[in-house]
PDB file of C-alpha atoms in Angstrom:
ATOM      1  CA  UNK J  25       0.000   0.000   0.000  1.00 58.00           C
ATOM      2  CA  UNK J  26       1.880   2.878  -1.035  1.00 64.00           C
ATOM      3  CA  UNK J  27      -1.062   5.551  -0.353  1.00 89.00           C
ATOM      4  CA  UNK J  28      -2.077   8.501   1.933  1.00 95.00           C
ATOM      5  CA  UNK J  29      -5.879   8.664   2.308  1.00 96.00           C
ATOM      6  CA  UNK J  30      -7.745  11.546   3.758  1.00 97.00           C
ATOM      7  CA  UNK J  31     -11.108  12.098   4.559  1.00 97.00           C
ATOM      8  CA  UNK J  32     -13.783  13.734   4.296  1.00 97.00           C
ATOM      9  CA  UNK J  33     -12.598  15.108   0.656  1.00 95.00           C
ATOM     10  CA  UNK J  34     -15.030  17.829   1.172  1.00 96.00           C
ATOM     11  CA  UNK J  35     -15.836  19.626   4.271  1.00 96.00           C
ATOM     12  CA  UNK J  36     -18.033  22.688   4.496  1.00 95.00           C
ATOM     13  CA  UNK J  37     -18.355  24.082   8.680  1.00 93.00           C
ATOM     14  CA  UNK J  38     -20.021  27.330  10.178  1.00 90.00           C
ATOM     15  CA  UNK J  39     -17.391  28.667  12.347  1.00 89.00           C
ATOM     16  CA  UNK J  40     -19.010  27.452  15.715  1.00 88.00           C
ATOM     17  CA  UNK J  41     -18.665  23.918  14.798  1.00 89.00           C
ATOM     18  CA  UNK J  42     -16.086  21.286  15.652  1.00 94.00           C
ATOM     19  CA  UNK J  43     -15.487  18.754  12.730  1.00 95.00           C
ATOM     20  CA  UNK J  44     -11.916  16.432  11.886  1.00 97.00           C
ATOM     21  CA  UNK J  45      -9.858  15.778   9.413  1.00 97.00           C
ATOM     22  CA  UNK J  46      -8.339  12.418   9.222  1.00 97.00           C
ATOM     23  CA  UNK J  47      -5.118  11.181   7.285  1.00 97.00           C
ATOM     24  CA  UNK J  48      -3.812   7.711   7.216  1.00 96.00           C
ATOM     25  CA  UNK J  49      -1.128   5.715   5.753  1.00 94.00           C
ATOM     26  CA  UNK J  50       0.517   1.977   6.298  1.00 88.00           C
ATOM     27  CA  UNK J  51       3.570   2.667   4.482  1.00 90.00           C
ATOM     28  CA  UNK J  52       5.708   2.568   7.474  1.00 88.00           C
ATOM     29  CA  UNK J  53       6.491   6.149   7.423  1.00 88.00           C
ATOM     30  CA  UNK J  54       7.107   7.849  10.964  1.00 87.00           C
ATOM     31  CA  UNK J  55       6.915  11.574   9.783  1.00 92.00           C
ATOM     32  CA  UNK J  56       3.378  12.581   9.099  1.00 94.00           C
ATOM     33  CA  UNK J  57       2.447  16.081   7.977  1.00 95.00           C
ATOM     34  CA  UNK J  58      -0.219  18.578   7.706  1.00 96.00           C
ATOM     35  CA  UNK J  59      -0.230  21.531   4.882  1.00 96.00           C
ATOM     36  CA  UNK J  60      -2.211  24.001   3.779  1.00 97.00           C
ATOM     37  CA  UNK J  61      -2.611  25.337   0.519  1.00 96.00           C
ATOM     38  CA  UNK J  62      -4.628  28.387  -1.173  1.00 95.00           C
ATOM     39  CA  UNK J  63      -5.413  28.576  -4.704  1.00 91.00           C
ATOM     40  CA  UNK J  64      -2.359  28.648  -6.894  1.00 89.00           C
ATOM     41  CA  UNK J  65       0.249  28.737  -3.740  1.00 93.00           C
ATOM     42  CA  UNK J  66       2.410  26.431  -2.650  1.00 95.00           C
ATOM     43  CA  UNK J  67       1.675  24.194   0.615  1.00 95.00           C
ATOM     44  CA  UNK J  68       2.556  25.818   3.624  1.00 94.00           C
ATOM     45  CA  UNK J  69       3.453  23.400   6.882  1.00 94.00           C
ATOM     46  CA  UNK J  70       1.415  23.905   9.827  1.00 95.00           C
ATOM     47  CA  UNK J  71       2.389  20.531  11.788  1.00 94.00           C
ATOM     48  CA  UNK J  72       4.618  17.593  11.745  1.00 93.00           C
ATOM     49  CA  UNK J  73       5.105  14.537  14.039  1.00 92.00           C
ATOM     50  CA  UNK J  74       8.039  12.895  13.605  1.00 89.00           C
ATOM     51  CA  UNK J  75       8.793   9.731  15.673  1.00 84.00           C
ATOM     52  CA  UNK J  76       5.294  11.288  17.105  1.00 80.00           C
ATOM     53  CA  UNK J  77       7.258  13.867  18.606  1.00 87.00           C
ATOM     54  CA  UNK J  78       5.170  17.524  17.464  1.00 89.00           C
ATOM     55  CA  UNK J  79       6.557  20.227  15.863  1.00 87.00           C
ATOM     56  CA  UNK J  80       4.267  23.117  15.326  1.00 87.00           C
ATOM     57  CA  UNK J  81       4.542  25.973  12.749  1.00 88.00           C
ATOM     58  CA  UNK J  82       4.196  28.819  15.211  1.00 89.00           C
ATOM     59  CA  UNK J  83       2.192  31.123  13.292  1.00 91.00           C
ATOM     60  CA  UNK J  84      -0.729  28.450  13.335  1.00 94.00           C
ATOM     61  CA  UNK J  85      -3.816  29.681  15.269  1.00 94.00           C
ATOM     62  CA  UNK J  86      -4.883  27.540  18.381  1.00 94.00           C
ATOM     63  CA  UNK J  87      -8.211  26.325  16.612  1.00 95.00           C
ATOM     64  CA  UNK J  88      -6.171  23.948  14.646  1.00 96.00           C
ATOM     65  CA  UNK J  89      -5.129  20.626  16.966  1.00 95.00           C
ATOM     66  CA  UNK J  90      -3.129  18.255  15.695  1.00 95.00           C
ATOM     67  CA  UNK J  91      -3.864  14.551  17.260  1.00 93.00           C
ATOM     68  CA  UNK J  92      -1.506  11.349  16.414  1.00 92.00           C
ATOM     69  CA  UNK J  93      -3.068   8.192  17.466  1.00 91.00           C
ATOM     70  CA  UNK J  94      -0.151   6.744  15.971  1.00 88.00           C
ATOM     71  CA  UNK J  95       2.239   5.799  13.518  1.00 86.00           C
ATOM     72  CA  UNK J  96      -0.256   5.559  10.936  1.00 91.00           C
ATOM     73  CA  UNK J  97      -2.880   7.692  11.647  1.00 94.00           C
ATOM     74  CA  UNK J  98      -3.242  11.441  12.314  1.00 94.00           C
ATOM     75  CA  UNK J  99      -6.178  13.918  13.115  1.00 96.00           C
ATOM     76  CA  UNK J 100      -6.457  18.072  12.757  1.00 97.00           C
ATOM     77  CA  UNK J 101      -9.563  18.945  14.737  1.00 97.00           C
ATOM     78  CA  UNK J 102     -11.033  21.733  13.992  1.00 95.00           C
ATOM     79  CA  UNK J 103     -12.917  24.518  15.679  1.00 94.00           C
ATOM     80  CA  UNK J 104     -14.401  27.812  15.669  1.00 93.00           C
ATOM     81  CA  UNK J 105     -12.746  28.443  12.445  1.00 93.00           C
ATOM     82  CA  UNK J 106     -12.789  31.714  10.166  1.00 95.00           C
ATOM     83  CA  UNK J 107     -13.670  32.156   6.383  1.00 95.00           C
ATOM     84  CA  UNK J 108     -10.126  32.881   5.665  1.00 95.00           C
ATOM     85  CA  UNK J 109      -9.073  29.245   7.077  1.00 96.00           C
ATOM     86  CA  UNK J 110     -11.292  28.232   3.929  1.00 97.00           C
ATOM     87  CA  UNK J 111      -8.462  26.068   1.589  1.00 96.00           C
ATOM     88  CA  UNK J 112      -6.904  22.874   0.660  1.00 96.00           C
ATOM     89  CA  UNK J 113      -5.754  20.751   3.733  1.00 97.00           C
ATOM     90  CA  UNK J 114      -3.274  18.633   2.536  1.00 97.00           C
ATOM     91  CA  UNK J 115      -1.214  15.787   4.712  1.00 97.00           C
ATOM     92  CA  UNK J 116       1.759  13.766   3.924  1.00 96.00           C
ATOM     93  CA  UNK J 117       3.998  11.124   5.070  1.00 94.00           C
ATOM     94  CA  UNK J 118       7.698  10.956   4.250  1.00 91.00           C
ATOM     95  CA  UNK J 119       9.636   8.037   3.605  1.00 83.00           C
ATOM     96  CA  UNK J 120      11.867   6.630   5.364  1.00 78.00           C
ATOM     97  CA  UNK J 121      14.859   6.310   2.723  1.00 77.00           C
ATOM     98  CA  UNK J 122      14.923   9.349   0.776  1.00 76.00           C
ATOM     99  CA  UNK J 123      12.731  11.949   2.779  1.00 82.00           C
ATOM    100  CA  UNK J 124      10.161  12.300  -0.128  1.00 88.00           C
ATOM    101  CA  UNK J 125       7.044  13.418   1.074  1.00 92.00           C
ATOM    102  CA  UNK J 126       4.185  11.370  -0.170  1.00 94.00           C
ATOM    103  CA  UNK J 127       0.973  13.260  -0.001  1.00 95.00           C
ATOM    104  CA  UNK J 128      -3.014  12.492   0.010  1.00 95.00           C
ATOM    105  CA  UNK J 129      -5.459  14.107  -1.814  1.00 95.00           C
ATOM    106  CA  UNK J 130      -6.427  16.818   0.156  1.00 96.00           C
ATOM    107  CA  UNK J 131      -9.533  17.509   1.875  1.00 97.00           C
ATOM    108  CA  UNK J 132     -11.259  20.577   0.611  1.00 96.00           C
ATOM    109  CA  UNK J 133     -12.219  22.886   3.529  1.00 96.00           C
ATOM    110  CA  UNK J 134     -15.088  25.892   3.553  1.00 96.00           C
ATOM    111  CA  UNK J 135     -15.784  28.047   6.546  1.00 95.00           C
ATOM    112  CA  UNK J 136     -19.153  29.996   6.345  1.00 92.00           C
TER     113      UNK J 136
ATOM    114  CA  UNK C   9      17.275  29.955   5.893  1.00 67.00           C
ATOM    115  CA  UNK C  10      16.601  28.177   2.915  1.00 72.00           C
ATOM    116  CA  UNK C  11      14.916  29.846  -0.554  1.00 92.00           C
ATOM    117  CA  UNK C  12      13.478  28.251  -3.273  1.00 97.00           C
ATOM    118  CA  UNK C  13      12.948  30.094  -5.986  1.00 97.00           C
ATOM    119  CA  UNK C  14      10.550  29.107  -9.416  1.00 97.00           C
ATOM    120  CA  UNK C  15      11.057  32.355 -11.561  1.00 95.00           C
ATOM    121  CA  UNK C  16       8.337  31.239 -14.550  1.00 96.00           C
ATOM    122  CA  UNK C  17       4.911  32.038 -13.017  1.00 96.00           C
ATOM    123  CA  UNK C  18       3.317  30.436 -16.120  1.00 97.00           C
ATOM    124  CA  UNK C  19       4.510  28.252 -19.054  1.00 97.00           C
ATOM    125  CA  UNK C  20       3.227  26.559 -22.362  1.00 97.00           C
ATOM    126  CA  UNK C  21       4.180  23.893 -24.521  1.00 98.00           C
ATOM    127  CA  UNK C  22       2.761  21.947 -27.668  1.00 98.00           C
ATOM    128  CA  UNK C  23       2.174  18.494 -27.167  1.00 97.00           C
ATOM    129  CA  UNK C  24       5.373  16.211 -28.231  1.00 97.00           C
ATOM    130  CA  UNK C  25       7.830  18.737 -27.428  1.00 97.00           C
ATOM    131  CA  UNK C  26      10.396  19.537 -24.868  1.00 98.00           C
ATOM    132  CA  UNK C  27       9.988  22.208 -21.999  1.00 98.00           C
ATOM    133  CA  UNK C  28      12.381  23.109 -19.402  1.00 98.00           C
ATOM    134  CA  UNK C  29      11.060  24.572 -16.056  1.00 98.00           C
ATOM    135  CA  UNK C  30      13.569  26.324 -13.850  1.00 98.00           C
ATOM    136  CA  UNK C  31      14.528  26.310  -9.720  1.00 98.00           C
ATOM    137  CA  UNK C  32      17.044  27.848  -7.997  1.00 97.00           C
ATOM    138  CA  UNK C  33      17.910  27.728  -4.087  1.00 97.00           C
ATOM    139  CA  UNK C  34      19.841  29.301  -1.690  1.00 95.00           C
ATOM    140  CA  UNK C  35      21.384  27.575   0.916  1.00 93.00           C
ATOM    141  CA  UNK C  36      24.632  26.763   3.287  1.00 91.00           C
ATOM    142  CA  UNK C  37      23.960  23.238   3.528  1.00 90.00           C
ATOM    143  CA  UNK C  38      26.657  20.570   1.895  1.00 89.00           C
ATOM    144  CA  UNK C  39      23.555  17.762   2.237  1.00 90.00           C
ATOM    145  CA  UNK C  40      19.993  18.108   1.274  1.00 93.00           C
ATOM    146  CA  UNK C  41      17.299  16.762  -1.036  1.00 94.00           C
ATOM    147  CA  UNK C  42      15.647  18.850  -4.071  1.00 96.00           C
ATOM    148  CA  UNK C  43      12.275  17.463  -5.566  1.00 96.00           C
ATOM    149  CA  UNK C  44      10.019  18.211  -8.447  1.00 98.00           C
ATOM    150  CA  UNK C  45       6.253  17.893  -7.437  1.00 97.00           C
ATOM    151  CA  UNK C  46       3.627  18.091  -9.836  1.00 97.00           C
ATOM    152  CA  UNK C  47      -0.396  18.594  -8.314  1.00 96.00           C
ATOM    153  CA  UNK C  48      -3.018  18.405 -11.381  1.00 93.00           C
ATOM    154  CA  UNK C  49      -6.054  20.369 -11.584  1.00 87.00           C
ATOM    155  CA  UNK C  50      -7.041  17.179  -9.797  1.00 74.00           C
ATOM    156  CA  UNK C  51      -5.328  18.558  -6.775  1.00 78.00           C
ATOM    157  CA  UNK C  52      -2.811  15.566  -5.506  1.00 90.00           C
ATOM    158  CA  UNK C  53       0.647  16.616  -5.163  1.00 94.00           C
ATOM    159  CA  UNK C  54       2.763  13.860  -7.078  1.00 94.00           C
ATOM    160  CA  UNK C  55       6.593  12.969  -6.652  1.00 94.00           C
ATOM    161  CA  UNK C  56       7.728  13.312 -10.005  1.00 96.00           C
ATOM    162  CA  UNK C  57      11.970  12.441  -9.261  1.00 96.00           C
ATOM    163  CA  UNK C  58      14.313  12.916  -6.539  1.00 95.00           C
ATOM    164  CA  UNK C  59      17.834  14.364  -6.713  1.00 95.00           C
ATOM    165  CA  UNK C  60      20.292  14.064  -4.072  1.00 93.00           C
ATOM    166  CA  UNK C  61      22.804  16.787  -3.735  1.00 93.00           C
ATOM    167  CA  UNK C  62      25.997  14.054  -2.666  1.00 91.00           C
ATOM    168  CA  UNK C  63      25.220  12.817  -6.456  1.00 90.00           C
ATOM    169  CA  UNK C  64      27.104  13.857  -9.316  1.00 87.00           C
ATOM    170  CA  UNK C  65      24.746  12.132 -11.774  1.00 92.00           C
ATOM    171  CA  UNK C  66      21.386  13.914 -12.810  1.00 94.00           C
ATOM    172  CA  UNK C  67      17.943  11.507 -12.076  1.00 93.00           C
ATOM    173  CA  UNK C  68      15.468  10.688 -14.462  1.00 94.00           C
ATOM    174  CA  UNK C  69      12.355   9.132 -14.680  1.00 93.00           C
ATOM    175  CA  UNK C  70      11.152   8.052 -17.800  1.00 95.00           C
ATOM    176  CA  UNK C  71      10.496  11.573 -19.800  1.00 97.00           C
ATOM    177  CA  UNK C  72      11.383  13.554 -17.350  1.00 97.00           C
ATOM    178  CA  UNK C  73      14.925  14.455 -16.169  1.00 97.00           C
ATOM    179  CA  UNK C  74      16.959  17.169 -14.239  1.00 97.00           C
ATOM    180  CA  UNK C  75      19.996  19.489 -14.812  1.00 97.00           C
ATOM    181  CA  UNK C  76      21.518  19.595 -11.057  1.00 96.00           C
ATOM    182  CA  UNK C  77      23.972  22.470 -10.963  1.00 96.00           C
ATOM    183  CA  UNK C  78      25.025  22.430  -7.330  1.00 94.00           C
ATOM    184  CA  UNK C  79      27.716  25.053  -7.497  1.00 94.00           C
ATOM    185  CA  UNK C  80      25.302  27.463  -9.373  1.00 95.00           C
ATOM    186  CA  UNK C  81      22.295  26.078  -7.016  1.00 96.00           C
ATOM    187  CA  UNK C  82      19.919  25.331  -9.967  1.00 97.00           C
ATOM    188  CA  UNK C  83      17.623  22.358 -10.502  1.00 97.00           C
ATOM    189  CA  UNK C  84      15.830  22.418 -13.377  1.00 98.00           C
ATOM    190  CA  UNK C  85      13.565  20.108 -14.486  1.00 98.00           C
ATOM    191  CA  UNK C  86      12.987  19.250 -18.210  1.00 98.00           C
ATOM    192  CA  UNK C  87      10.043  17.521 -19.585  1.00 98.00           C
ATOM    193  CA  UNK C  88      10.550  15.524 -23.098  1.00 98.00           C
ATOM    194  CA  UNK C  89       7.279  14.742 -25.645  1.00 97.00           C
ATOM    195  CA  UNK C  90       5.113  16.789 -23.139  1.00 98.00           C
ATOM    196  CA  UNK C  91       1.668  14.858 -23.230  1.00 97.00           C
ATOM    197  CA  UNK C  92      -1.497  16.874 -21.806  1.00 96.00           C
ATOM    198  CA  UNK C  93      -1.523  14.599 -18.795  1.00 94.00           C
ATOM    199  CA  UNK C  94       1.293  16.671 -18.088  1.00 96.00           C
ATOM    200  CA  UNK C  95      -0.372  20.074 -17.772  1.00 96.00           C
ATOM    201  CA  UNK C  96      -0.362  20.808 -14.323  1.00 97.00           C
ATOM    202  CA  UNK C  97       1.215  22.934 -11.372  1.00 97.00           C
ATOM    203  CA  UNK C  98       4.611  22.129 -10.707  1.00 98.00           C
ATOM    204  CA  UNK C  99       6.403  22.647  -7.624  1.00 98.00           C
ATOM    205  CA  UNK C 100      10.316  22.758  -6.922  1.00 98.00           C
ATOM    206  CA  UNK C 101      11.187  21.561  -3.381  1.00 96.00           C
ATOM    207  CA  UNK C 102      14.350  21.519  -1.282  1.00 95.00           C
ATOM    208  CA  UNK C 103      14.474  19.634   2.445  1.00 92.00           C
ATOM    209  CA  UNK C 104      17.656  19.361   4.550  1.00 89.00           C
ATOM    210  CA  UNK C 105      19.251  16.244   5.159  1.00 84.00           C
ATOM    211  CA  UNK C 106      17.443  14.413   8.114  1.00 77.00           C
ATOM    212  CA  UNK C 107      15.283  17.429   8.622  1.00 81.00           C
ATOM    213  CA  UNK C 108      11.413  17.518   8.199  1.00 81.00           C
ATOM    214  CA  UNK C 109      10.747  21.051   6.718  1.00 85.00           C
ATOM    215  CA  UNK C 110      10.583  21.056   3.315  1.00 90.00           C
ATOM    216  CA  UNK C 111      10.619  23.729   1.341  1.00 93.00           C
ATOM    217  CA  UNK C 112       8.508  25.023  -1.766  1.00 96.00           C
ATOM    218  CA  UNK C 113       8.809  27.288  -4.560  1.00 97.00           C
ATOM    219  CA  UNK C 114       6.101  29.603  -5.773  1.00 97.00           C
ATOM    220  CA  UNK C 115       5.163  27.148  -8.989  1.00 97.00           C
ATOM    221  CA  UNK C 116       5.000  27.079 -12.338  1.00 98.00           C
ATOM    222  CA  UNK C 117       1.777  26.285 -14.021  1.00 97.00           C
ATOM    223  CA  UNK C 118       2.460  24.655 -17.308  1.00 98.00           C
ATOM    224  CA  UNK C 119      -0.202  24.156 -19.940  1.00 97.00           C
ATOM    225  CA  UNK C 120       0.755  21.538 -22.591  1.00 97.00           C
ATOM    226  CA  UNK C 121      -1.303  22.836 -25.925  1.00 97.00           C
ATOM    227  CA  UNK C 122      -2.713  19.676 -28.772  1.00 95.00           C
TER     228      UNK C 122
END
């Protein structure tokens, strides 16, 4: 298996809600990523775990949470979010040989 | 800190030909990675080949292959008998050895024209 699924693939939220996005892979990898991306811009990093140790990009606002069950699986929960948090969410695992980052499709997010 | 920098916002190509899309960096490290990612209109980010900077010989993969200047810190990537699967964004990437931020450049979109 040599895939990184995410889900939902679409996610519209009113900014009082709570909602998740979920990434998983069984590759094996033990760095696991979450980007975002706007329209036409690269992704930017908001969190890694690595070894499930967190890193955090500090200019991230608290209502993002990263979660890593483990290994395989991680989590951004989401809440009380703003229009302008509207975008791609992407996540990725890296491998463990060359440091290529191997990314899922994205879940599309929209903030009302 | 490390730069990436993609200086063709927008490129075009007719189908069968060859198209080179350009990267530079900037950086004071002797070991690191540069990648070429391509993301579709269909939105997944794809590996599209790996170059490490402790090799000499430039990758390829199938049509497409790099010219890895390290001195000049340029990593281009050239595309042969472009096929319109291949229009897409593509993104120029550089990560430190054994470190998890990875960098991106801006991106060029390329549009390959039948």
């Amino acid at each position: 298996d040599t895939e990184v699924t995410q889900t939902p693939k679409h996610l519209v939220m009113g900014m009082t809600n709570k909602k998740s996005l979920k990434c998983e892979q069984h590759m094996g990898h033990r760095a696991m990523y979450w980007y975002k991306q706007k329209a036409k811009k690269p992704p930017e990093l908001m969190f890694v775990y690595s070894y499930e140790k967190l890193s955090i990009n500090e200019s991230v606002p608290s209502r993002f949470s990263p979660e890593c069950p483990n290994s395989s699986l991680l989590n951004l929960h989401l809440h009380a979010l703003q229009p302008e948090d509207s975008a791609l969410y992407l996540c990725a695992s890296r491998g463990n040989s060359y440091n290529e980052q191997f990314f899922g499709p994205g879940t599309r997010l929209t903030v009302l | 800190a490390q730069t990436v920098t993609q200086s063709q916002p927008e490129m075009s190509v007719q189908e069968a030909e060859t198209v080179t899309l350009s990267c530079t960096y900037d950086t004071s490290e002797s070991n690191y990675y540069l990648f070429w990612y391509k993301q579709p209109p269909s939105r997944q980010m794809i590996l599209v080949i790996r170059q490490e900077a402790y090799k000499q010989q430039n990758a390829t993969e199938n049509r497409f292959s790099v010219n890895f200047q390290k001195a000049a810190k340029s990593f281009s990537l050239k595309i042969s008998d472009s096929q319109l699967g291949d229009t897409a964004m593509y993104f120029c990437a550089f990560m430190k050895y054994n470190n998890n931020d990875m960098r991106f450049g801006a991106g060029t979109r390329l549009t390959v024209k039948p």
